[in-house]
Coordinates of C-alpha atoms in Angstrom, one line a residue:
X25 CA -35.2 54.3 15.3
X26 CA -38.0 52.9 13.1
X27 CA -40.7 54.6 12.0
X28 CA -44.2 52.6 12.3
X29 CA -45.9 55.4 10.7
X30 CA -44.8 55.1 7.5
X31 CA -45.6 51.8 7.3
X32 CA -49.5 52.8 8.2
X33 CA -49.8 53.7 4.5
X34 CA -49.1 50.2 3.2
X35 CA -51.6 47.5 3.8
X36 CA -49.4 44.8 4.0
X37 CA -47.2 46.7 6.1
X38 CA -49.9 47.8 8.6
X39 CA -51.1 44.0 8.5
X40 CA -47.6 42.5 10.0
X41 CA -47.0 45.9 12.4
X42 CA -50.4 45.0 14.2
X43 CA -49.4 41.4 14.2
X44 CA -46.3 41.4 15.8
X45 CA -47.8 44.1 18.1
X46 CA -50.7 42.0 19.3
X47 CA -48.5 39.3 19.5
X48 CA -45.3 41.0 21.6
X49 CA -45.9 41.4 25.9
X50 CA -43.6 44.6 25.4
X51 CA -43.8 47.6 22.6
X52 CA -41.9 46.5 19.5
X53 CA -42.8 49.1 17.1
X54 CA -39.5 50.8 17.2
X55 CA -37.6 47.4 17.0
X56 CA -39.1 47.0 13.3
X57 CA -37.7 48.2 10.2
X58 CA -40.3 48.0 7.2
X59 CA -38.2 48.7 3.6
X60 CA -39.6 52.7 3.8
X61 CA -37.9 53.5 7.1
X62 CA -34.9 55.3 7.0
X63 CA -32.3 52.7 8.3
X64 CA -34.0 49.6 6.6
X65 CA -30.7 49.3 4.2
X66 CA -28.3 50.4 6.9
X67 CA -30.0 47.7 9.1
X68 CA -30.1 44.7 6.9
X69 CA -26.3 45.3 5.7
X70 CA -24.4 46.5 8.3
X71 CA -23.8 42.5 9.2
X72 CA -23.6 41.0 5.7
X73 CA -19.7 39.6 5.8
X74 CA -20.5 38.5 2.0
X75 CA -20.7 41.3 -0.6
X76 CA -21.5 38.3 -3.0
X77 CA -24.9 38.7 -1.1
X78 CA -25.3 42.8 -0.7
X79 CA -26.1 43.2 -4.6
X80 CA -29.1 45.2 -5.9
X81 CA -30.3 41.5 -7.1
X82 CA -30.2 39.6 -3.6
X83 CA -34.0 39.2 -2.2
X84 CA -34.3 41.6 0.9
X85 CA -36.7 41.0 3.8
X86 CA -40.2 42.0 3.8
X87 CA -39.3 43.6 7.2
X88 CA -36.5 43.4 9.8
X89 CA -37.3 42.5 13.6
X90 CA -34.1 43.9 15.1
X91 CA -35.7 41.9 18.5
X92 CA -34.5 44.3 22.1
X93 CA -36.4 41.2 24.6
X94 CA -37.6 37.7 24.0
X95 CA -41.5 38.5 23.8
X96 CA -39.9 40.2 19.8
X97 CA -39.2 36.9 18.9
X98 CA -41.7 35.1 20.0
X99 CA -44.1 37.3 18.6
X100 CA -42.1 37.1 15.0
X101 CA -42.2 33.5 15.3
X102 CA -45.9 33.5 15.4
X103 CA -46.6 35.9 12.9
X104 CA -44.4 34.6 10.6
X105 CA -46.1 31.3 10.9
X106 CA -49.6 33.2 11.0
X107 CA -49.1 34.9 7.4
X108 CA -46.9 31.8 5.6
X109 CA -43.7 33.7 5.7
X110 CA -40.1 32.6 5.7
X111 CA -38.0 33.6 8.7
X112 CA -34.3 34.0 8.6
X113 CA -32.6 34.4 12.0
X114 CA -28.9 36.5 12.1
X115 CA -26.5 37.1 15.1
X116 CA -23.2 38.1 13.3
X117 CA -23.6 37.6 9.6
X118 CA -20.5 35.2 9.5
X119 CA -23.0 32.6 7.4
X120 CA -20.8 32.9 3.9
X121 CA -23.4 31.7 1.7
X122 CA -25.9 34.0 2.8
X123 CA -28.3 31.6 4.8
X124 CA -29.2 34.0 7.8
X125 CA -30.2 36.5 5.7
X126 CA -31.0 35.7 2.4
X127 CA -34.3 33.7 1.3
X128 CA -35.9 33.1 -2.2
X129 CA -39.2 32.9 -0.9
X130 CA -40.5 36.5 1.1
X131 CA -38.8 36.2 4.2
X132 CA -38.3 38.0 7.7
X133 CA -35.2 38.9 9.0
X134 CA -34.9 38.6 12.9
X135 CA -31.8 40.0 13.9
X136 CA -30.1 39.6 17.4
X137 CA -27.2 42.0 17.5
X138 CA -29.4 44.0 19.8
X139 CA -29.5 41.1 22.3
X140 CA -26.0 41.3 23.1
X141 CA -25.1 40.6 26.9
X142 CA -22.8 39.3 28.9
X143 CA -23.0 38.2 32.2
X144 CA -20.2 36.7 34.1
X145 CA -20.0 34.6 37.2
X146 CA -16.3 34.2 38.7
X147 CA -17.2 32.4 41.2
X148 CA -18.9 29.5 39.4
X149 CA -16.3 30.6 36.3
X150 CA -19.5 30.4 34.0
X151 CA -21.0 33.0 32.0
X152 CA -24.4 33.7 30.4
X153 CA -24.0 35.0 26.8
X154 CA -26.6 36.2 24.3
X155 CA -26.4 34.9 20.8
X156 CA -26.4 38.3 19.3
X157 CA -22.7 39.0 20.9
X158 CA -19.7 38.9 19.0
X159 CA -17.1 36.9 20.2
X160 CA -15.3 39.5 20.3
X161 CA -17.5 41.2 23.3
X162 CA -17.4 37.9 25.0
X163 CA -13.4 37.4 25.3
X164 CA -13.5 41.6 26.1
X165 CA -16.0 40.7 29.2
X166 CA -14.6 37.7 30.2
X167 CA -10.9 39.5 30.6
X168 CA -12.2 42.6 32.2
X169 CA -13.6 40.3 35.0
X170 CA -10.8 37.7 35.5
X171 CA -7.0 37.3 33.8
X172 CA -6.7 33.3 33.9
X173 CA -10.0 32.1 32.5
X174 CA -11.0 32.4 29.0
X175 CA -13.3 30.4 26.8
X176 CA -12.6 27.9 23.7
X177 CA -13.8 30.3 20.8
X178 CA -12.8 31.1 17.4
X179 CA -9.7 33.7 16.1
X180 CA -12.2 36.1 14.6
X181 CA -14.0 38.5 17.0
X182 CA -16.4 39.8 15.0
X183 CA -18.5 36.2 14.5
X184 CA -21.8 36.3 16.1
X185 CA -22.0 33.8 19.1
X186 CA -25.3 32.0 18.5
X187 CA -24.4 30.5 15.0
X188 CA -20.9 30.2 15.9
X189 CA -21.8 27.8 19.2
X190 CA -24.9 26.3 17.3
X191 CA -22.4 24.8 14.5
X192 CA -19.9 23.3 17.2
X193 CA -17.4 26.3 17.4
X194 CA -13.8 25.4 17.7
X195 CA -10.1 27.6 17.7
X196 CA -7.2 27.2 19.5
X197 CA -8.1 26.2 22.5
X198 CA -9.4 23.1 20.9
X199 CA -7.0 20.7 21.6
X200 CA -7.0 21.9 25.3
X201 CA -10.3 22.6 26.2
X202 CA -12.0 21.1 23.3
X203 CA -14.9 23.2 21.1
X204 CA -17.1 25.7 21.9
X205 CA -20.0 23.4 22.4
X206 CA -18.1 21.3 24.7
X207 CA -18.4 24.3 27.1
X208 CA -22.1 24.6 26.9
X209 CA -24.1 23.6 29.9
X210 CA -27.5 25.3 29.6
X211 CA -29.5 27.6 26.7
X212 CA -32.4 29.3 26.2
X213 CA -34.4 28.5 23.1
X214 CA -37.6 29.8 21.5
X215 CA -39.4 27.0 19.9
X216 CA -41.4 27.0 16.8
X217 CA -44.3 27.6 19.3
X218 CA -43.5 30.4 20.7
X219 CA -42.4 29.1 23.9
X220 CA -39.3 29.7 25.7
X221 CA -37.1 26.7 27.4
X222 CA -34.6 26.0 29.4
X223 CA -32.6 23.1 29.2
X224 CA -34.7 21.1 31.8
X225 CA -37.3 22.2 29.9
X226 CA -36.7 21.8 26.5
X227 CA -35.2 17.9 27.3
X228 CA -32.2 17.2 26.5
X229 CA -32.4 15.3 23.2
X230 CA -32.9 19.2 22.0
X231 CA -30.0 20.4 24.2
X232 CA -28.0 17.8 22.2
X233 CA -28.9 19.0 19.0
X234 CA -28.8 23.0 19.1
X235 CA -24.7 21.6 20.5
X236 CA -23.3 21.2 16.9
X237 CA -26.6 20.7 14.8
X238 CA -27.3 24.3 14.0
X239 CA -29.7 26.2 16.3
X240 CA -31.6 27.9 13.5
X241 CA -33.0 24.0 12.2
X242 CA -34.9 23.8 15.7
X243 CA -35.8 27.8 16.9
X244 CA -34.0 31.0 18.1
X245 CA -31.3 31.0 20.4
X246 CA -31.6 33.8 22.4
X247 CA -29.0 33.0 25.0
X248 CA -26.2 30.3 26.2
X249 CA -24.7 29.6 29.9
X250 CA -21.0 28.7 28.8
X251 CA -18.6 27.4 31.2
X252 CA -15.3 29.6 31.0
X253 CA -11.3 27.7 31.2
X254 CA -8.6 27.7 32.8
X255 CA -5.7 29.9 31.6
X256 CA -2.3 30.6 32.1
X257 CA -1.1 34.2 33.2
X258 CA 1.3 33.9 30.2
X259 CA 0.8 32.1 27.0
X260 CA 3.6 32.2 24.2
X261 CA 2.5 33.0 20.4
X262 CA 5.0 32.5 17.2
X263 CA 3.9 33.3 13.6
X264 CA 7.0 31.6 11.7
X265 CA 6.6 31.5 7.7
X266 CA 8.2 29.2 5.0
X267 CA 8.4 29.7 1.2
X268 CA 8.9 26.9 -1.3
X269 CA 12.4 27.8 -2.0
X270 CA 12.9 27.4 2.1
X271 CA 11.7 23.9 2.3
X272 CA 7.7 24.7 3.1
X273 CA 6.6 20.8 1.7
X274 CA 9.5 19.2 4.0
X275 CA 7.7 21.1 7.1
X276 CA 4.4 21.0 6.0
X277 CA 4.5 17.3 6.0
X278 CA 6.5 17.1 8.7
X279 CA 3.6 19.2 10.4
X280 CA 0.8 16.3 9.6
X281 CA 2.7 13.8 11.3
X282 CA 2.9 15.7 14.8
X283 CA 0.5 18.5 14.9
X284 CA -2.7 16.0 16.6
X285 CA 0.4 14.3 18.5
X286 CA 2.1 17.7 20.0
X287 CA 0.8 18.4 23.9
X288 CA -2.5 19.8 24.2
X289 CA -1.3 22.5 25.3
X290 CA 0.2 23.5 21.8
X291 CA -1.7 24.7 18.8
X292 CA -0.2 25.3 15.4
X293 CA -2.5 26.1 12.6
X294 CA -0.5 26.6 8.7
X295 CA -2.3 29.1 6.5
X296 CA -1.1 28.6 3.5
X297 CA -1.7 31.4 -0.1
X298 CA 0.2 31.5 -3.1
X299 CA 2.3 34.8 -3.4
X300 CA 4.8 35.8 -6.1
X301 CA 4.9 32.9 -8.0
X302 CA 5.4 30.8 -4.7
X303 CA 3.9 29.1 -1.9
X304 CA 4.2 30.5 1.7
X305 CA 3.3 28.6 4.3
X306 CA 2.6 30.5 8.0
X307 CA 2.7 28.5 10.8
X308 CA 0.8 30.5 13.8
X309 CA 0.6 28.9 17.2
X310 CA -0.8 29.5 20.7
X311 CA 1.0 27.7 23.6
X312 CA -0.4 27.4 27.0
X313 CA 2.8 28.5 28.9
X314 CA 6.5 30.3 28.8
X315 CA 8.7 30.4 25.7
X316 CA 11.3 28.4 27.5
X317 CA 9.0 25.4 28.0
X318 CA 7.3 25.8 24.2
X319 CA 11.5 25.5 23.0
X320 CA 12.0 22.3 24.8
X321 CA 8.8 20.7 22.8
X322 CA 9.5 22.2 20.2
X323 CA 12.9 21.0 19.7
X324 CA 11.9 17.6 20.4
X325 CA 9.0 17.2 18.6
X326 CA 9.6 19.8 15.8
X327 CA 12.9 21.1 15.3
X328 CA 11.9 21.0 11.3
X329 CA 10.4 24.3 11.8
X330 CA 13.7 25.8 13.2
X331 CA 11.7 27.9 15.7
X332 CA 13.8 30.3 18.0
X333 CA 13.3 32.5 21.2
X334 CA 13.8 35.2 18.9
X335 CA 10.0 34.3 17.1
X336 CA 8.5 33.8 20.4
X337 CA 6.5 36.6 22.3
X338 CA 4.9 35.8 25.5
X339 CA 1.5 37.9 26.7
X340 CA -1.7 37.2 28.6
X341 CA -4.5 35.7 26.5
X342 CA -6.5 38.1 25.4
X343 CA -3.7 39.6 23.7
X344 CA -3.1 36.8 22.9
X345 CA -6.4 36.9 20.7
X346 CA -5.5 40.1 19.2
X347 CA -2.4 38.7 17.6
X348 CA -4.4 36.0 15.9
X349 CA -6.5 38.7 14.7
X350 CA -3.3 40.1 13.2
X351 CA -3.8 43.1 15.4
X352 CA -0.6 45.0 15.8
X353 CA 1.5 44.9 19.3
X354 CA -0.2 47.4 22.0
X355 CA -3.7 47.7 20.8
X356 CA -6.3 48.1 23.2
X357 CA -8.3 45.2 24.0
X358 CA -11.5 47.8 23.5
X359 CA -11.0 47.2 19.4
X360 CA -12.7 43.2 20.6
X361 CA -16.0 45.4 21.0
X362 CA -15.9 46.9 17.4
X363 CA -18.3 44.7 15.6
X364 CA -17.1 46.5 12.1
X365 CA -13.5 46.9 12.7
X366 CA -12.3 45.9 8.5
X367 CA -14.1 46.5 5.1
X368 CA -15.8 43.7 4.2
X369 CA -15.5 41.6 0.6
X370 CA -16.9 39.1 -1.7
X371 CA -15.9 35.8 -0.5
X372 CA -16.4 32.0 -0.8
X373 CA -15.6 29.4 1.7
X374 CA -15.4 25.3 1.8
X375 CA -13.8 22.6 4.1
X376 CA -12.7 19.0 4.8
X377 CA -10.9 16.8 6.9
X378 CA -8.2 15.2 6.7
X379 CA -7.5 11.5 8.1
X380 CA -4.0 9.8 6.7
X381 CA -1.1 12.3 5.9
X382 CA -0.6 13.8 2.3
X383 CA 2.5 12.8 0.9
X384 CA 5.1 15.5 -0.2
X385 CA 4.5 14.8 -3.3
X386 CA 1.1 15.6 -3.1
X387 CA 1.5 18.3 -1.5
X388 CA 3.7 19.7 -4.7
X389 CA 0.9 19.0 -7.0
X390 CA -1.3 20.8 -3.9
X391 CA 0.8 23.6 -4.5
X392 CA 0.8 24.0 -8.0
X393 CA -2.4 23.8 -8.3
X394 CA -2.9 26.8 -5.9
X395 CA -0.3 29.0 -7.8
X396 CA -2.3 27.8 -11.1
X397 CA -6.0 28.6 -9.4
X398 CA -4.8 32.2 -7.8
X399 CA -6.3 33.7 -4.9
X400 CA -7.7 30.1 -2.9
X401 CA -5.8 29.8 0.0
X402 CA -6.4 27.2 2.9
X403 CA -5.9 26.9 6.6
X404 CA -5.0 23.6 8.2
X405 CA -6.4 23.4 11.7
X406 CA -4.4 20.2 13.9
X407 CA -6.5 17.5 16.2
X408 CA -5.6 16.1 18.5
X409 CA -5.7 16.3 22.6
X410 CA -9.4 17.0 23.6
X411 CA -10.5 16.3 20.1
X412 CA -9.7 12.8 20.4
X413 CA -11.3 12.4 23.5
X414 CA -14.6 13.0 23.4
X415 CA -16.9 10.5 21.5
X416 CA -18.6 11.9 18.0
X417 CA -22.3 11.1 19.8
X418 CA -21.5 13.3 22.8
X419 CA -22.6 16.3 20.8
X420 CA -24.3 16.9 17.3
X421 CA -20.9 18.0 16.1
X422 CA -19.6 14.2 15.2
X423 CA -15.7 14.9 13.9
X424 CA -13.8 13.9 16.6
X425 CA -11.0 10.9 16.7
X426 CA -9.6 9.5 13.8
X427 CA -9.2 13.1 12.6
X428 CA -5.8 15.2 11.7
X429 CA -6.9 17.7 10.8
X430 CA -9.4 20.3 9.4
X431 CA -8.7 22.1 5.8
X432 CA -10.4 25.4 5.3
X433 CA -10.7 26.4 1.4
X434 CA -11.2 30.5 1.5
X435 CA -11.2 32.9 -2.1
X436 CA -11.8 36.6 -1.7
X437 CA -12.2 39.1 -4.2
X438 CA -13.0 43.1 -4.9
X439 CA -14.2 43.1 -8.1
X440 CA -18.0 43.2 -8.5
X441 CA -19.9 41.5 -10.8
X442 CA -21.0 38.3 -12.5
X443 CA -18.0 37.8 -14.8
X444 CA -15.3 38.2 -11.6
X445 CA -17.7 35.9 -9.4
X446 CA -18.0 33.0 -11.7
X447 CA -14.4 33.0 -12.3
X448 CA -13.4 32.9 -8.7
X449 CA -15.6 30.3 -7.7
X450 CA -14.8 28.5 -10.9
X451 CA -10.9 28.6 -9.0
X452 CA -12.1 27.4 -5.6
X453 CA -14.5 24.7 -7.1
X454 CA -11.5 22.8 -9.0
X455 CA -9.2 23.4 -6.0
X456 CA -12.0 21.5 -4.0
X457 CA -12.3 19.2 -6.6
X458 CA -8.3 18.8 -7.0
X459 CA -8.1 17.5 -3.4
X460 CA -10.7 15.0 -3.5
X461 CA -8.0 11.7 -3.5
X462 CA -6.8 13.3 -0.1
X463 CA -9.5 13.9 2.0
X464 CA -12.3 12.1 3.8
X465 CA -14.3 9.7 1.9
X466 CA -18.1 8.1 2.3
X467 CA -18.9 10.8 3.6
X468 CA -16.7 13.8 2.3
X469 CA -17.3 15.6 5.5
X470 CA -17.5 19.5 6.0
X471 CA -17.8 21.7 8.7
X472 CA -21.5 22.8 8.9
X473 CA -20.1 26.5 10.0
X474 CA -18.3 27.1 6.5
X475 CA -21.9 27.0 5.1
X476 CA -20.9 25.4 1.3
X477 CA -24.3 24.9 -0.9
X478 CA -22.2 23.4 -3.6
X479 CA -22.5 20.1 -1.4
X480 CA -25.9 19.6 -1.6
X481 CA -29.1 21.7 -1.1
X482 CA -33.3 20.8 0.1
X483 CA -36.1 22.6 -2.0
X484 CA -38.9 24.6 -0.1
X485 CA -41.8 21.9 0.5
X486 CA -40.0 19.5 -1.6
X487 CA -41.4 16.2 -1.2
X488 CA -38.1 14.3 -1.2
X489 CA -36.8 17.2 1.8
X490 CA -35.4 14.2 3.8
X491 CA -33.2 12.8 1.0
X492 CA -32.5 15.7 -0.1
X493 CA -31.4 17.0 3.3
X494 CA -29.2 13.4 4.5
X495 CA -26.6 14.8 0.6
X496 CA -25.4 17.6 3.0
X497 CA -26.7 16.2 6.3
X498 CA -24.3 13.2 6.0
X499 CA -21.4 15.1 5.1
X500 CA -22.0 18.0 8.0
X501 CA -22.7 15.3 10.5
X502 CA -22.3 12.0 9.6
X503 CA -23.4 9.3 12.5
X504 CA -25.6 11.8 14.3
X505 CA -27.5 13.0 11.0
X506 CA -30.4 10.7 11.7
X507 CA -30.4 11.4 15.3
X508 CA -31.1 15.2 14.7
X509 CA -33.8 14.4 12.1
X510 CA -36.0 12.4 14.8
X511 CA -35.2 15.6 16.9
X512 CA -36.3 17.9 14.1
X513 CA -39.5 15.9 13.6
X514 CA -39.9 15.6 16.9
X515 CA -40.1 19.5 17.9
X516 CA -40.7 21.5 14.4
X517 CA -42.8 19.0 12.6
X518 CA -44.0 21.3 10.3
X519 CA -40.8 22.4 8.9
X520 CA -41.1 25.9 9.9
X521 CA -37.2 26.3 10.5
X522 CA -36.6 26.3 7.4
X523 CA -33.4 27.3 4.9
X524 CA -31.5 25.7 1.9
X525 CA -29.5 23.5 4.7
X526 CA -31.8 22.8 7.4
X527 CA -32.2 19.8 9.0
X528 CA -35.2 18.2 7.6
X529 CA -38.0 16.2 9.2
X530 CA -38.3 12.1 8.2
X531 CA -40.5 11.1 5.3
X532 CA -43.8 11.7 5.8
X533 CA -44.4 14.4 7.6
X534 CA -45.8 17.9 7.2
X535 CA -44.0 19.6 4.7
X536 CA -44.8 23.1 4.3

């Protein structure tokens, strides 16, 4: 628990304590964590993902708001805005480049991984789900109420649901169900006000832009109403690897010819790392149905991959998500709820998309530049089915058709320090740059959830925020960029949602 009383002793302390309590309809003292209480540092890191942002040099929060009800946030909000102070909002701590909880200006963190519930409704086969859950918890809840539904989430349990379904959300139910955001029919928002809305109430120009635009740019998510999907009893995984020397390029490119043509009901993602002086490429897949029907597709549409029964294992699909989480067989679906369940490291993370197939040849000087750069590996994530069916203006999330798929860039490392992080961002950065020729062009386009400040960047009351803002804005969300400014103007005009990637307001306008 926190301990107001030591704060008493410091001024400033006892300034923002009788702030947020005048401010709050329900006692908050013991939800804040000032730097003297005893579980400020085991507060602020126990969701840092990024060890590149848990040094004794990183900027820590004047105080953390680890909000219990919605009158904590609100009452941050407008104390935060009352005393000029940055405020940095955190559900899982997934944000690789530190943005949820790291500001250079004095900041407050408001964390959310108290507000964690999960309510589900079989009947309607929705579910309300606050943004401090993990997805994780949500797939647990969902399964221990109903065996054929699920929801269209990501592979990795312990991301945090409000910035995971802000930023658009997808995994391998994608090409089925479509992303995360596609699945959202109502949310609960506190504005930069203080107020608290609905969808009918906060209009749906908002609704559209918290779908895919990045909640934090507009307020605090406290909570989502998600509609859950169909699934099958049984659903068939495979995790099939190829080296170089066993013809990986042949089926790679093979791969980006059918993966966004394959039924939706088939997902194969290829992780690809360099190991011992090779390339191995790991094709993991989630089909929608029995191994006997997955071999008949397969054989048609892929026999390149020389898949057999043999690599097939059928299960429900929540176990289902524990196999993508590299879980082994016959663990219990209680691990879902572990919000720490591995160590964490130093990491770095980019994307892009990919729109006209790489030729093998390409993909050889692909691959020799990863065995020359190390430790970058990538993940290609297929289109395809539902992607291609819903327009890029539907949601703020715009990259949709014309798409074949998504390339995540990922480096981790162990070693601490400036030398060892220098060198392997230095090895990611030219991979990045390497690929250039072969990815999207005018916009480069990223995925705004692998937050990437190397593309681009908007200064604290700069005066040039909105150009500043369309370097990155274009690339994150190309057609609908100037769509979410006039929403951004529209409802934070004074730019108090602020961080190094926000969406800014149009030219003019308040800048704090």
């Amino acid at each position: 628990m926190a301990s107001p009383s030591s704060s008493a002793a410091d001024p400033a302390q006892h300034k923002y304590l009788q702030c947020l309590t005048n401010h709050s309809s329900t006692p908050i003292s013991q939800a804040i964590y000032f730097p003297t209480d005893p579980l400020y540092t085991s507060t602020l890191e126990s969701n840092i993902r990024n060890l590149v942002y848990a040094s004794d040099s990183t900027p820590r929060p004047l105080f953390i708001v680890a909000a219990t009800h919605v009158s904590h946030i609100q009452s941050t909000i407008l104390c935060c805005k009352a005393h000029g102070l940055q405020l940095r909002i955190r559900s899982g701590g997934h944000d690789f480049d530190g943005l949820s909880y790291v500001s250079p200006s004095p900041f407050v963190l408001l964390d959310l991984f108290n507000l964690r519930s999960v309510t589900i409704d079989v009947e309607s086969e929705t579910a309300w789900v606050n943004s401090g859950a993990t997805l994780g918890e949500l797939y647990h809840e969902i399964a221990g109420n109903i065996k054929i539904l699920g929801f269209p989430g990501g592979v990795c349990p312990t991301v945090g649901v409000g910035g995971f379904l802000s930023g658009g959300g997808y995994g391998n139910l994608m090409r089925k169900h479509g992303l995360s955001v596609d699945n959202v029919v109502d949310a609960i928002i506190v504005d930069s006000d203080g107020r608290v809305l609905d969808r009918e109430a906060m209009g749906e120009d908002l609704f559209w832009a918290i779908n895919g635009g990045g909640g934090a740019s507009f307020g605090v998510i406290v909570s989502w109403k998600i509609r859950l999907v169909p699934v099958p009893e049984t659903v068939t995984v495979f995790r099939v690897e190829r080296t170089l020397e066993q013809g990986a390029s042949d089926v790679v490119h093979k791969w980006q010819l059918i993966a966004d043509k394959l039924h939706e009901d088939l997902f194969i993602r290829v992780v690809g790392d360099e190991e011992k002086f090779t390339i191995k490429a790991k094709f993991n897949a989630l089909f929608l149905g029995k191994t006997e029907r997955l071999m008949g597709l397969m054989d048609h549409e892929f026999p390149e991959l020389g898949l057999s029964p043999a690599d097939c294992l059928e299960m429900s699909w929540i176990e289902s998500v524990l196999f993508w989480s590299n879980y082994p067989p016959e663990t219990s679906t209680e691990v879902l709820r572990d919000r720490h369940p591995k160590p964490e490291k130093f990491v770095k993370k980019k994307s892009d998309y990919v729109q006209e197939p790489i030729s093998k040849a390409s993909l050889e000087g692909i691959w020799a530049k990863m065995m020359e750069s190390g430790k970058t590996g990538f993940v290609f994530n297929p289109y395809g089915g539902a992607m291609d069916e819903v327009p890029a203006a539907e949601t703020a999330f715009p990259h949709r058709a014309g798409n074949l798929y998504k390339i995540q860039y990922s480096i981790g490392w162990k070693e601490p320090g400036v030398e060892a992080e220098e060198k392997y961002l230095g090895d990611i950065r030219r991979m990045y740059s390497y690929m250039t020729p072969f990815v999207s062009k005018n916009p480069r386009r990223a995925y705004m959830n692998y937050r990437d400040l190397d593309i681009g960047t908007v200064k604290r009351g700069s005066k040039n925020s909105y150009a500043e803002g369309k370097v990155y804005g274009d690339k994150y969300f190309d057609g609908n960029f100037e769509r979410l400014v006039k929403v951004k103007t529209a409802v934070d005009p004074n730019y108090f949602f602020w961080n190094e990637q926000s969406v800014p307001v149009l030219p003019g306008k308040v800048e704090l």
